[in-house]
Each structure stands twice: as structure tokens, then as C-alpha cells.
Amino acid sequence: MNRVLAFLVIFFVLPGITFADDLYKVVVSSQSQAQALRSSGADPLVQISDGYLVLADEDASYRLRNSALDVRLIAGDVTKETLALDGLWDDTNARRFKVLFERDGVRLLQVDGLSKAVAGGQYGLIEISNENLTIEYTPASANTFLDITWPDDLQGVIDSVNTDSLYSYVWALQSYPFRSVGTENNRLARNWIYNKFVEFGYDSVVVDTFTTYFYTCYNVVAYKIGTTYPDQHVVVGGHFDAVSASPGADDNASGTAGVLEMARVLKDVDVPMTFVFAAFDAEEVGLYGSDYYADRAVAENEQIAFMMNMDMIGYYQGIDLVDLYYGAEAGYALLWDELGQTYTGLSGRFLGTSTRSDHYPFQRNGYDVCFCIEWGFTENPNYHTSHDSIDYVNFDYATRIVQTSLATTYTVAHYPPPLRIVDFEEPGDGSSAVVNWLNVNSPAVDHLTIYFYPLGSPQLIDSVQVSPLDTMYQVTGLLDGTEHVFYIRAYDSEGRTSLGQYEAYFTPTSIPHAPTNLLALPLYDAIRVTWQHSDPELDFDGFMVFRDGEIAAVTDDTIFVDSSASLGADLHSYKVAAIDLDDNISDTLLMTASTTRAATLEEGRILAINRTVRHTLDYADESLTTDFLFEALQGYDFEYFSDTAATTDFYGPIQLGLLDMLDYEVLIVGAEAGRYDDIAVNPVFNGILDTLAYYASIGGKIIVFGRWGNKTVLDTVDYMANSYSYDNAYHDMFHIDNRVLTPTTQVEDTIFASDLIGAHSVHDDYPNLQWDSLLTLTHTNGNDYTFFTDITGISCATYVNLVPGDAEVIYTYDSRDDYIEDEGKPVAWRYLGEDYRYVFFDIPLSAFDRTTAITVLRQAIADVTGGSTSVEDFTDLNVIPSSYALSQNYPNPFNPTTRISYSVPRRAHVTLEVYNILGQKVTTLVDESKAAGNYTISWDGSDERGGKVATGIYFYKLQAGDFIDSKKMLLLK
């Protein structure tokens, strides 16, 4: 069965799937390595000092392991929903949870029940948020910032920092002890900070409210508008919340006091860039305040030139050192260290990246940061205790840290901001590139200079000067097919230039770039081919589509529908090349072709699929589904496929794929498992819901019957946007807004109580359904276990609330006790639109009265086909066969049972025997006179003494009158 195409359909129809992956550490020490990691498809979780921690699915893992990258597997079978960064500086969380990775300032934990732990707010866990994290290589800064000119008034600004002010701020915040998120003291501290900013004279102060889990939180933000570069922001931050057991003097009234004092000093000082003073909330429970600010900054395109974070700056151990953390750009930490040594007697200890404070969300989102924290903080015995009071804060040390941080931000603000290259355009001549960038829009900028050189050859650097008003320029003189490094610096009238630089990379080429993400998907009597080409050359002329190595079309679109009459039911291979105005064509030799076939959807053909399987504590017997399908479909042109192995062996060889469905007009899917959804399980683990939805969208008709409920727990499963992406088709295609799982109660070990005993018809074409207690009990006990001797209804029952619209209810819930919450709720419905057709039974048909259930399934076939596959159109079930026949057993291979059908045109003595591969008789299944008719018998792999035979090949032989025939079957255990 075809696994690959089904997997491609998943991503085409419903992208963005989450599932268990492998966790890797990948070293990135060059731009080519960064590109290779991006191309692997791995999901970057966090940047570390020499690369990234990434999650990789099966395909991405294969690409990583077969690449030239330095890759180390850290853990297998993990999901992002169970991963968290440790926000604590001590080993508390390391003792509570499994540490997957720890280096420098990054500790990654695996936490079962993460959302519950985070919602409790007590662990200091930082949820993985990587939407704005990109894989980039940033080489060490060539500019050490040590030869720059300090602002003329820098000494005066530094001297304005007042130790008594810092003391008063810390004292005031300590008077709101235990100010954790959601507490009254947290709100009082918020109000005090707000009033302090207003007292300083700021008229732009905002209490920015956000929510996280059960808490309403508050960032307090004040703005000092810049005179020269008002659109460029320097963010100065520190968090004001504390843990519940602490007065929070050092952690982090000290850092908040630093933010306040810097705001006080700069209130009446002209600053070239806009200063943003931010007191962040909810740092201790997961960096939620800074995360909220940084993500909104990206969404609103806020231009943040630099972010300075202060956290725990008052515990002094007699050494004039400060620990400094930073992101990809270390130059700002170097600047802090140089200013400290020059003005305050402090030196920095450079420790690389850290995820444990409020600078991290800014760093993750691509902004330049510097985070200063007291040296030796891990030795602070007062950390997160009741002893973290003002008595243990050294205000001389804290003052000097604030002075140095103020000097750093003030100096940064006096230099032109760094410029970001946003994209390149390809002229297509192989020797030039059109560079586009974000400008600073300031009259203070005298000119811009674009620097560029071949990657790995900085000695060949070249440059071109452009107007400060330009945002685009075509650079020439490049080498065809060679990757080049680009960056742009702004210069003011005094010759000062950007302190930082953002590098970008581009490879000019005269040959068009090849399209990517090629995908061919079947349509009815056609094939749709799609691709992406996000960076077309300026001389781009179109695409050439190849089918089986021959040109099928030339188009300027990124979609081609191949409806050639020659497609038939054969597989076809597609490639797409880009062409330019000079008739250059992209290389297709290395392109992976996409192969599929057209759907024929042959009228009258049915594929019956069994997805029923007994999982742990489920209440299902897949053989009952098999029996029901064969009995109901006798006389139809149908084929049977057992897909139960796919629901138990996620990576097993048997799985139903889209290609396997394309010959059939109708799919009938029986999925009666009980407590486990065997249709909408994650597609990576062989779920088929999205594949069914795509099949319906191209004209196939679908009938589903089954159940997915629960035991004891009353629950509602929502299929709106907040559900798993792999079950969105329930809502978008099959009209289920939500599914209500009704309670099922086990009393002791012998009685199983449940509420569903039938289904009321609300449509004249469908008869009422009544449960069959014996069939239901058989389902409940399954084919492996015997738990129950009595039963009061169908277990794991559900009902649905449908999306308002065109779906028509055909059955409602029949409650044993007429329970008001269940009685009369929809349990089966149909949609017979012009766009697609289906009938959906959210009940296990094989657990109902067999004769009625067969009638119901046949009526559903008539509904979706308009009567074209009604059994009467083929043969009467009781018609006398015209000849002897022995059919192939089903399923085959089998375990534990299989069924053998045969036909007798006239009364005859019939023997049906099973032999092993040595020709020895194993058992006799039939030995009696039979009237003319069609017969089916089951074999459970037992010999004549009742013992179970071994795995292997067996033969079954039919003799009736003069007719003799035999066939081979395979038993697998």
C-alpha cells in the first residue's frame, strides 16, 4: 500500500502537524551549514552557543543523519509540547524533571504534563516558543567597539545615577513581598512602578495587560522619544515579579530599580534613539511578559536596535566582575565591558547565550541583546528564599552595574542603527544582485555603504556608497555561482557608523533557480502538479512541466492540471524547470520527481476498509466488523482491505494510501475501536482522515461507521481551529463541530453499563436501529480477553453537534433511560452536495441488529451513488450460481482467522480441507451435502485436535462432485 503519497496529501491538505520527533544538537559554524540545516526541514527550538537544538521528524532525521553537518542525537520520540527551558538558576527543576540538554545558560527539560505544570506557575518553566526563530549563521563581530568615541556628556550621565535612589526603589518594592503573578502585591507593585514613571515626568506610560493561563499580568512601559532616530528603539528591561516565598529584593527589585533609575536620569536628557523602559511581569513563571512584548514587536515591525536586561544585580562577593550574556552579536557585551573598565571599575565575564531571563525572547526574535547579572549568582544563598531582602543587597555594586548599563545604552543610542537587508532579487545575469533593506529615515544619516565579498574571502571585500534615502540598489561585479556576504552600514555627518551589522547571503546565478516543493496529486481523470518559486529572477519567463521526461506544458503559473486523455490509470512522473528570457533552464537532474496517477473512480466499485482494532482497554473485535462488511456487501463489486495493522504498528508495512483508493467509486470505512480514534490519529502514525477528505474532494464517495468514545469521563472534543490539525477534516469536510463522549461505567468486573441502545431514524429511507446485546457483548470482550458477562448498552457512545449548514441528520441517539443530555442527539448524518458526498455513522453498525444494519449500509450506498451501486444492479444474493467456484480467502495473509467462500450450482457432496506445505491434512472444514448456493466458512488456524498451527503457508482444497480446486493462504503470527 502506498505510504508516501498519503503522507504528501496530509501536508497538502492540512499542513502544520505536530507529532513525536527526535531531538538533535546541530553545530552551525558557517553559512553553508546554516543553509543545510534549514534545508533539512528540522524545527529549530533554541539557539545555543555553537548551533541549534532542533526537532526532526522521520524525513528530517534522515536528511540530518546523511548530511555533512555535525549532528548529535539527544533524545528520541519527543514532542515540543513536552519540552521546556529551565528558567531557574539552581538545580530545583533539574531534580524534578528529566534534563535532556545543558550547556552554558541553556537547560532543556522534558516535562510530562507540561501545560498543567506551567499553569500551576510554580516551576519556572519556559515553554518553547520558536515561531520567530530562524536558523542563521552570524560570525564573530569584526568590530570590537573598543575604538569608538564616547558621547561628550557620558561622564555626567554616569554620575547622575544615585545610590540612595536605588535603595529607595528596592525598599519600596520589597514592601510588596511575594509579588508573584496574580497576587494583590503584584498589582500594588505594578501601580507603584507606574506612579514612579509618572513622578519622573513621563507622559507616555502604559500598563500593558496580557493573560497567561489563569493569570492576568501587566508590563509597565515608559517611553522617551528620540531626537534623531525616533523610530529606532533601545529597550531597557527588568522584571518586577518575584517568587511566592521571597521579598524579591535582589531577584528582581534590584534590576527593576536599575530600569527606574535609568529612566529618572534620562528624563531631561536628549537621546538620539527612543528609549523604552520596561518593567516586565511573569518572568518567574516563564518569561511571559518579555515574551509578550518581543512577539508583538515582531508583529508590529518595531525597530529595536538594542535590548539591555538587568536581573539580580545586587549580590556582591568582593570581586568586581559581572556575568554577561548575549546573542549572536557579542559586540554589545564587549562595549559594556570596556565602559565598565573605563568608568566604574567593573569587568565582564563573557558567558555566551542564556535562556533564563527577559532578554531571551528578544534574542530569539533576532534582536541584539546584552544581559548583565551579578557575578557568582549561583552561590547566592538567598536566591528564591525568604532571605532575599534588602539586607543582602550591596548598593555600591548595584550602582556601578546600573551606571555601566546606562553608559552602554546611552552610547549605543548615539550611533546610527544597524540596517537589515530584507531580501535580494536575482537579475539573472550571474554577476549582480538587487539588494533591498529597511532604512532608518533620519536626516542625521549622511550616506550608506554596502559591503560585499565572496564567502570565505573577506580580503576581497568591496563596497559601494549609496544615498541615505535609498532602500534598494543593484550591486554588480559579483562571481557567478559563488555565495557572497553582504551588509550595510549607515554613516552620520561625523563619520560614526553602526555599532552592529546584520549579514545576509546571496548567490548570483545566470541559470534560473529550480522550483521547490514539487507535488503531484490525483484528480478525477487528471493530475494536479504544484510547486513553489518564491524568488524568481528579474528575467524570469516561466516554467516548463515535464511528464515522464517529455514536455507536458509551459506556463507562468505555479500550478498545472494535466488532463491528457493518455493518463489512464498509469503512474506518471513529474518535474518542473524554471526558464528565463535567454532560454536558460534550471537543472532538473537533481530534482526529485513527484509521481502519482489520475483517479478513475470506476462506477460501481467499492473498497471496504476495516480500521477496527482492539487497543488497550478498548471494546472492539475487528472480526465482527469484517463479518458485517462481507455480509452487507455480498453481491456488490467490492474488495476488502484490512488496515488494522496500521493502527497498531505505526511504522509497519501495511497502510492504506491515496493511490489505493483511486480505482473505487465508494469507500466504506469501518472504525469501531471504541476508546481510540483509528481514523483521525496523527497521519504520521497512519491516520487516514485527511486522505479520506482529499479523496472526497476529487469525487470519491465515502461511508464511515464506527465509534470513538470514552470510559467514565464525560468529555467534549472540539474540531474547530484549536484542535489538532490532523482532525480538522472532521470540521471542515465532515461537518462535526464537536463530539460529545457520553459516560460509560464499569461496575465491579462483570457488569458494563452504557447508555446507547439504538438509533431513532429521522429519515423515511432508514429504519430504526436496535442494539444486539450478544454482538455488543462480543465486541466488548474482544477477541483476546473475556471481562464481562452482562452489558446494558453500547459502550463508548458519542453524539455530535454539527456545523450549521447542509449536513442532514439521519439518526439520533436512543438512550436506555431517555437521559435528557443524550436522547435525540445526532449520531448519523449525510451530505449529498454537488461538491462531494458522504454518509457518516458515529455508531458501530456491527453492534446493531444485523439485518437492519445491513439494510442501513446498503441505503447509504444508494445515497452517495444515486442508486448506481444498489445491490439490485448486480445480483440477487440468493441467485443460484451458474458454476462451481472457490474464492481466495480473506484476509490473506491472516491472523487469527480467515474466511473462505465457495459456490455450488447444484446439490453436491462438498469437502473443504486444509493441508500444510508437506501435503499433510490439517483439518476438514466442510464434509456434507450442500444445496445450490453461495457459502462462506471461517478457519481460525486450528487443527483437527483444536491446537493452533504455526506460521506458514497452507493450502485449502474444495471438492464438489467432479469439481476440484485449491488455493494457497498464509498465516502470520
Coordinates of C-alpha atoms in Angstrom, one line a residue, residues 483-919:
E483 CA 27.9 32.8 -2.4
H484 CA 28.6 36.3 -1.3
V485 CA 28.3 38.1 2.1
F486 CA 26.5 41.4 2.2
Y487 CA 26.0 44.0 5.0
I488 CA 25.1 47.7 5.1
R489 CA 26.4 50.4 7.4
A490 CA 24.9 53.9 7.9
Y491 CA 27.3 56.8 8.5
D492 CA 26.4 60.1 10.1
S493 CA 27.9 63.5 9.3
E494 CA 30.6 62.9 12.0
G495 CA 31.7 59.7 10.4
R496 CA 30.2 57.5 13.0
T497 CA 28.8 54.2 11.8
S498 CA 26.5 51.4 13.1
L499 CA 27.9 49.5 16.0
G500 CA 26.4 46.3 14.9
Q501 CA 25.9 44.7 11.5
Y502 CA 23.4 42.2 10.1
E503 CA 24.9 40.0 7.4
A504 CA 23.0 38.4 4.6
Y505 CA 24.0 35.9 1.9
F506 CA 23.3 35.7 -1.8
T507 CA 24.5 33.6 -4.7
P508 CA 24.1 35.2 -8.1
T509 CA 23.5 32.9 -11.0
S510 CA 22.8 33.1 -14.7
I511 CA 20.8 29.9 -14.5
P512 CA 17.3 30.2 -13.0
H513 CA 16.7 28.8 -9.6
A514 CA 14.9 25.5 -9.6
P515 CA 11.3 25.4 -8.3
T516 CA 10.8 23.7 -4.9
N517 CA 8.2 21.7 -3.0
L518 CA 7.0 19.9 -6.1
L519 CA 3.9 17.9 -5.5
A520 CA 1.7 15.9 -7.9
L521 CA -1.7 14.9 -6.7
P522 CA -4.5 12.9 -8.4
L523 CA -7.7 14.4 -9.6
Y524 CA -10.6 12.7 -11.3
D525 CA -9.2 11.7 -14.8
A526 CA -6.5 14.3 -14.2
I527 CA -3.4 15.1 -12.2
R528 CA -2.6 18.4 -10.4
V529 CA 1.0 19.5 -10.2
T530 CA 2.0 22.3 -7.9
W531 CA 5.3 23.9 -6.9
Q532 CA 6.9 27.0 -5.3
H533 CA 9.2 29.6 -6.8
S534 CA 9.5 32.3 -4.1
D535 CA 12.5 34.2 -5.5
P536 CA 12.0 34.5 -9.3
E537 CA 14.7 36.2 -11.3
L538 CA 14.1 39.5 -12.8
D539 CA 14.4 37.9 -16.3
F540 CA 12.1 35.1 -15.3
D541 CA 10.0 33.9 -18.2
G542 CA 8.0 30.9 -16.9
F543 CA 8.1 27.2 -16.1
M544 CA 8.4 24.0 -18.2
V545 CA 6.5 21.0 -16.9
F546 CA 7.8 17.5 -17.7
R547 CA 5.7 14.4 -17.6
D548 CA 7.7 11.1 -17.8
G549 CA 10.7 13.1 -19.3
E550 CA 8.6 14.8 -22.0
I551 CA 7.4 18.4 -22.1
A552 CA 3.8 18.5 -21.0
A553 CA 3.2 22.2 -20.6
V554 CA 4.8 25.7 -20.5
T555 CA 3.2 28.1 -18.0
D556 CA 3.9 31.1 -15.9
D557 CA 1.7 29.8 -13.1
T558 CA 2.8 27.5 -10.2
I559 CA 0.0 25.0 -10.8
F560 CA -0.6 22.8 -13.8
V561 CA -3.6 20.5 -14.2
D562 CA -2.8 17.6 -16.6
S563 CA -6.0 16.3 -18.1
S564 CA -4.4 14.5 -21.0
A565 CA -6.5 11.6 -22.3
S566 CA -3.5 9.4 -22.3
L567 CA -3.1 9.4 -18.5
G568 CA -5.2 6.4 -17.9
A569 CA -4.5 4.6 -14.6
D570 CA -0.7 4.5 -15.0
L571 CA 1.7 6.2 -12.7
H572 CA 3.3 9.4 -14.1
S573 CA 6.4 11.2 -13.0
Y574 CA 6.6 15.0 -13.0
K575 CA 9.4 17.5 -12.8
V576 CA 9.3 21.3 -13.3
A577 CA 12.0 23.6 -14.5
A578 CA 12.2 27.5 -14.5
I579 CA 13.2 29.3 -17.7
D580 CA 14.4 32.8 -18.3
L581 CA 14.2 35.3 -21.2
D582 CA 17.5 34.0 -22.6
D583 CA 16.1 30.4 -22.7
N584 CA 18.3 29.3 -19.8
I585 CA 16.6 26.5 -17.9
S586 CA 17.1 25.3 -14.3
D587 CA 18.7 21.9 -13.7
T588 CA 16.2 19.1 -13.3
L589 CA 18.8 16.3 -13.0
L590 CA 19.0 16.6 -9.2
M591 CA 15.3 17.4 -8.7
T592 CA 13.2 14.6 -7.1
A593 CA 10.3 13.8 -9.3
S594 CA 6.8 13.6 -7.9
T595 CA 4.9 10.6 -9.0
T596 CA 1.1 9.8 -9.0
R597 CA -1.7 8.8 -11.2
A598 CA -5.1 10.0 -12.1
A599 CA -8.2 8.8 -10.2
T600 CA -10.6 6.7 -12.3
L601 CA -13.2 6.2 -9.6
E602 CA -14.8 3.4 -11.6
E603 CA -18.5 3.3 -11.3
G604 CA -19.9 0.5 -9.1
R605 CA -16.6 -0.4 -7.5
I606 CA -16.4 -0.4 -3.7
L607 CA -13.4 -0.7 -1.4
A608 CA -14.4 -1.9 2.1
I609 CA -11.7 -0.9 4.7
N610 CA -11.6 -2.3 8.2
R611 CA -9.9 0.1 10.7
T612 CA -11.4 -1.6 13.8
V613 CA -8.8 -2.8 16.2
R614 CA -8.7 -3.6 19.9
H615 CA -6.3 -1.3 21.6
T616 CA -5.5 -1.5 25.4
L617 CA -8.9 -1.3 27.2
D618 CA -10.8 -0.8 24.0
Y619 CA -14.0 -2.6 23.5
A620 CA -13.9 -3.9 19.9
D621 CA -13.5 -7.1 17.9
E622 CA -12.3 -6.4 14.4
S623 CA -13.6 -9.7 13.2
L624 CA -17.2 -8.5 13.8
T625 CA -16.5 -5.6 11.5
T626 CA -15.2 -8.0 8.9
D627 CA -18.2 -10.2 9.1
F628 CA -20.6 -7.3 8.9
L629 CA -18.9 -5.9 5.8
F630 CA -18.9 -9.2 3.9
E631 CA -22.5 -9.9 4.7
A632 CA -23.7 -6.4 3.8
L633 CA -21.7 -6.2 0.6
Q634 CA -22.5 -9.6 -0.9
G635 CA -23.5 -9.1 -4.5
Y636 CA -21.7 -5.8 -4.9
D637 CA -18.5 -5.3 -6.8
F638 CA -16.4 -4.8 -3.8
E639 CA -12.9 -5.5 -2.5
Y640 CA -11.9 -5.8 1.2
F641 CA -8.8 -4.4 2.9
S642 CA -7.9 -4.9 6.5
D643 CA -6.0 -1.8 7.6
T644 CA -6.0 -2.7 11.3
A645 CA -2.2 -3.4 11.3
A646 CA -1.6 0.3 10.5
T647 CA -3.3 1.4 13.7
T648 CA -1.2 -0.9 16.0
D649 CA 2.2 -0.8 14.2
F650 CA 2.7 2.9 13.4
Y651 CA 5.7 2.2 11.2
G652 CA 4.6 -1.2 9.9
P653 CA 4.5 -2.1 6.2
I654 CA 0.7 -2.1 5.8
Q655 CA -1.0 1.2 5.4
L656 CA -3.8 2.3 3.1
G657 CA -2.7 5.2 0.9
L658 CA -4.4 7.5 -1.5
L659 CA -3.2 5.6 -4.6
D660 CA -5.0 2.5 -3.3
M661 CA -8.3 4.4 -3.3
L662 CA -8.3 5.8 -6.8
D663 CA -10.0 3.0 -8.7
Y664 CA -13.1 2.9 -6.5
E665 CA -16.3 5.0 -6.7
V666 CA -17.1 4.3 -3.0
L667 CA -15.0 3.8 0.2
I668 CA -16.7 2.2 3.2
V669 CA -14.7 2.6 6.3
G670 CA -15.5 0.6 9.5
A671 CA -13.6 2.0 12.5
E672 CA -15.4 0.6 15.6
A673 CA -12.5 0.6 18.0
G674 CA -14.1 2.3 21.0
R675 CA -11.8 4.4 23.0
Y676 CA -9.3 5.1 20.3
D677 CA -9.9 7.1 17.1
D678 CA -8.5 4.9 14.3
I679 CA -9.3 7.4 11.5
A680 CA -8.1 10.7 12.9
V681 CA -4.9 9.6 14.6
N682 CA -1.9 11.6 13.6
P683 CA -1.2 11.0 9.8
V684 CA 2.4 10.3 10.6
F685 CA 1.1 7.4 12.6
N686 CA -1.1 6.1 9.8
G687 CA -4.2 8.2 10.3
I688 CA -6.3 8.5 7.1
L689 CA -8.9 11.2 7.9
D690 CA -7.1 13.8 5.7
T691 CA -6.6 11.3 2.9
L692 CA -10.3 10.5 3.0
A693 CA -11.1 14.2 2.8
Y694 CA -8.9 14.6 -0.2
Y695 CA -10.4 11.5 -1.8
A696 CA -13.9 13.0 -1.3
S697 CA -12.8 16.4 -2.7
I698 CA -11.9 14.8 -6.1
G699 CA -15.2 13.0 -6.5
G700 CA -15.0 9.8 -4.4
K701 CA -17.9 8.9 -2.2
I702 CA -17.4 7.9 1.5
I703 CA -19.3 6.0 4.1
V704 CA -17.9 5.8 7.6
F705 CA -19.3 3.9 10.5
G706 CA -17.6 3.5 13.9
R707 CA -17.3 4.8 17.4
W708 CA -14.8 6.7 19.4
G709 CA -15.9 7.5 22.9
N710 CA -14.5 7.2 26.4
K711 CA -14.9 5.3 29.6
T712 CA -16.3 7.0 32.7
V713 CA -15.3 10.5 31.7
L714 CA -17.8 12.9 30.1
D715 CA -15.8 15.0 27.6
T716 CA -16.3 17.2 24.5
V717 CA -13.8 17.1 21.6
D718 CA -13.7 20.3 19.7
Y719 CA -12.8 20.2 16.0
M720 CA -12.5 24.0 15.5
A721 CA -9.2 25.8 14.9
N722 CA -7.8 24.9 18.3
S723 CA -8.0 21.2 17.7
Y724 CA -5.2 19.1 16.2
S725 CA -4.5 19.9 12.6
Y726 CA -4.9 16.3 11.7
D727 CA -8.5 16.1 12.8
N728 CA -9.6 19.5 11.2
A729 CA -11.2 17.5 8.4
Y730 CA -13.8 16.4 10.9
H731 CA -15.0 20.0 11.0
D732 CA -14.0 21.2 7.5
M733 CA -15.2 18.2 5.4
F734 CA -17.5 16.1 7.6
H735 CA -19.4 18.9 9.4
I736 CA -18.6 17.9 13.0
D737 CA -18.4 21.0 15.2
N738 CA -17.7 18.9 18.3
R739 CA -18.2 15.4 19.5
V740 CA -19.6 14.6 23.0
L741 CA -18.3 11.5 24.7
T742 CA -21.0 10.1 26.9
P743 CA -20.2 8.4 30.2
T744 CA -19.7 4.6 30.2
T745 CA -19.5 3.0 33.6
Q746 CA -17.9 -0.3 34.6
V747 CA -19.5 -1.8 37.8
E748 CA -17.2 -4.2 39.5
D749 CA -15.6 -6.5 36.9
T750 CA -18.7 -8.2 35.4
I751 CA -21.2 -5.6 34.6
F752 CA -20.6 -3.0 32.0
A753 CA -23.2 -0.2 32.0
S754 CA -23.8 2.1 29.0
D755 CA -26.5 4.3 27.7
L756 CA -26.8 3.8 23.9
I757 CA -29.3 1.1 22.9
G758 CA -30.4 2.2 19.5
A759 CA -30.8 5.0 16.9
H760 CA -34.0 6.8 16.0
S761 CA -34.4 7.3 12.3
V762 CA -35.4 10.8 11.2
H763 CA -35.5 9.9 7.6
D764 CA -38.0 7.7 5.7
D765 CA -35.3 5.8 3.8
Y766 CA -33.7 4.5 7.0
P767 CA -35.2 2.0 9.5
N768 CA -34.8 2.4 13.3
L769 CA -31.8 0.6 14.7
Q770 CA -31.8 -1.5 17.8
W771 CA -28.7 -2.8 19.5
D772 CA -27.9 -6.5 19.6
S773 CA -26.8 -7.4 23.1
L774 CA -24.9 -10.5 22.1
L775 CA -23.0 -8.7 19.3
T776 CA -22.3 -5.9 21.6
L777 CA -21.0 -8.2 24.4
T778 CA -18.8 -9.9 21.8
H779 CA -17.4 -6.5 20.8
T780 CA -16.8 -5.6 24.4
N781 CA -15.0 -8.7 25.3
G782 CA -13.0 -8.6 22.1
N783 CA -11.1 -11.5 20.5
D784 CA -8.3 -11.6 23.1
Y785 CA -9.9 -11.0 26.5
T786 CA -13.1 -12.0 28.4
F787 CA -14.0 -9.5 31.0
F788 CA -17.8 -9.1 31.1
T789 CA -20.8 -11.4 31.3
D790 CA -23.5 -8.8 31.1
I791 CA -24.0 -5.5 29.3
T792 CA -26.7 -2.8 29.3
G793 CA -25.8 -0.9 26.2
I794 CA -23.2 0.0 23.6
S795 CA -20.0 1.2 25.2
C796 CA -18.0 4.3 24.3
A797 CA -21.0 6.0 22.8
T798 CA -21.0 9.6 21.4
Y799 CA -23.1 12.1 19.8
V800 CA -22.2 15.1 17.7
N801 CA -23.0 18.8 17.3
L802 CA -22.9 19.6 13.6
V803 CA -21.6 22.6 11.8
P804 CA -24.6 24.7 10.8
G805 CA -25.2 24.1 7.1
D806 CA -26.1 21.5 4.6
A807 CA -25.4 18.3 6.5
E808 CA -28.7 16.3 7.1
V809 CA -29.2 14.3 10.3
I810 CA -30.5 10.8 9.6
Y811 CA -30.3 9.1 13.1
T812 CA -30.5 10.3 16.7
Y813 CA -29.4 8.8 20.0
D814 CA -31.7 6.3 21.6
S815 CA -30.9 6.4 25.4
R816 CA -31.6 3.5 27.6
D817 CA -33.0 5.7 30.3
D818 CA -34.1 8.5 28.0
Y819 CA -31.3 10.6 29.5
I820 CA -32.1 14.2 28.6
E821 CA -28.4 15.0 27.8
D822 CA -28.2 12.2 25.2
E823 CA -31.6 11.3 23.9
G824 CA -32.4 12.7 20.5
K825 CA -28.8 14.0 19.7
P826 CA -27.4 13.3 16.2
V827 CA -25.4 10.1 15.8
A828 CA -25.6 9.8 11.9
W829 CA -25.8 12.3 9.1
R830 CA -25.2 12.7 5.4
Y831 CA -24.1 15.3 3.0
L832 CA -25.1 14.8 -0.7
G833 CA -23.8 18.0 -2.2
E834 CA -22.6 18.8 -5.8
D835 CA -19.0 19.2 -4.5
Y836 CA -18.8 15.9 -2.6
R837 CA -20.9 13.2 -0.9
Y838 CA -20.7 11.1 2.3
V839 CA -22.7 9.3 4.9
F840 CA -21.3 9.3 8.4
F841 CA -22.5 6.9 11.2
D842 CA -21.0 7.8 14.6
I843 CA -22.2 4.4 15.8
P844 CA -20.8 0.8 15.4
L845 CA -23.2 -0.7 12.9
S846 CA -21.9 -4.2 13.6
A847 CA -23.2 -4.0 17.1
F848 CA -26.9 -3.5 16.0
D849 CA -29.5 -5.9 14.7
R850 CA -27.7 -7.4 11.7
T851 CA -30.5 -7.5 9.2
T852 CA -31.4 -3.9 9.9
A853 CA -27.8 -2.7 9.9
I854 CA -27.2 -4.3 6.5
T855 CA -30.2 -2.5 5.1
V856 CA -28.9 0.7 6.5
L857 CA -25.5 0.3 4.9
R858 CA -27.0 -0.5 1.6
Q859 CA -29.2 2.6 1.8
A860 CA -26.1 4.7 2.5
I861 CA -24.5 3.3 -0.7
A862 CA -27.6 4.2 -2.7
D863 CA -27.5 7.7 -1.1
V864 CA -23.9 8.5 -2.1
T865 CA -24.1 6.9 -5.6
G866 CA -27.6 8.0 -6.5
G867 CA -28.5 4.2 -6.7
S868 CA -25.7 3.3 -9.1
T869 CA -24.3 0.7 -6.8
S870 CA -27.5 -0.7 -5.3
V871 CA -27.2 -4.4 -4.9
E872 CA -30.1 -5.0 -7.2
D873 CA -28.0 -3.6 -10.1
F874 CA -25.6 -6.6 -9.7
T875 CA -27.1 -9.8 -8.5
D876 CA -29.7 -11.3 -6.1
L877 CA -27.9 -12.5 -3.0
N878 CA -30.0 -15.8 -3.3
V879 CA -29.5 -16.3 -7.0
I880 CA -28.2 -19.9 -7.8
P881 CA -24.6 -19.7 -9.1
S882 CA -24.1 -20.9 -12.6
S883 CA -20.8 -22.8 -11.9
Y884 CA -18.6 -24.2 -9.1
A885 CA -16.1 -21.6 -7.7
L886 CA -13.6 -21.4 -5.0
S887 CA -12.6 -17.9 -3.9
Q888 CA -9.4 -16.6 -2.4
N889 CA -9.5 -16.5 1.3
Y890 CA -9.8 -13.1 3.0
P891 CA -7.9 -11.6 4.6
N892 CA -4.7 -13.1 3.3
P893 CA -2.2 -13.1 5.0
F894 CA -4.3 -13.6 8.1
N895 CA -4.2 -13.8 11.9
P896 CA -6.0 -15.2 13.7
T897 CA -9.0 -16.0 11.4
T898 CA -9.7 -16.0 7.7
R899 CA -12.9 -16.6 5.6
I900 CA -13.2 -18.9 2.6
S901 CA -16.1 -18.6 0.1
Y902 CA -17.3 -21.1 -2.5
S903 CA -20.2 -21.6 -4.9
V904 CA -22.2 -24.7 -5.7
P905 CA -24.5 -24.6 -8.8
R906 CA -26.4 -27.8 -7.8
R907 CA -26.7 -30.1 -4.8
A908 CA -23.5 -32.0 -4.2
H909 CA -21.4 -33.5 -1.5
V910 CA -18.8 -30.9 -0.6
T911 CA -15.5 -31.4 1.2
L912 CA -13.2 -28.4 2.1
E913 CA -9.9 -29.4 3.6
V914 CA -6.7 -27.6 4.7
Y915 CA -3.2 -29.0 4.1
N916 CA 0.2 -27.9 5.2
I917 CA 3.1 -27.4 2.9
L918 CA 4.2 -31.0 3.2
G919 CA 0.8 -32.2 1.9

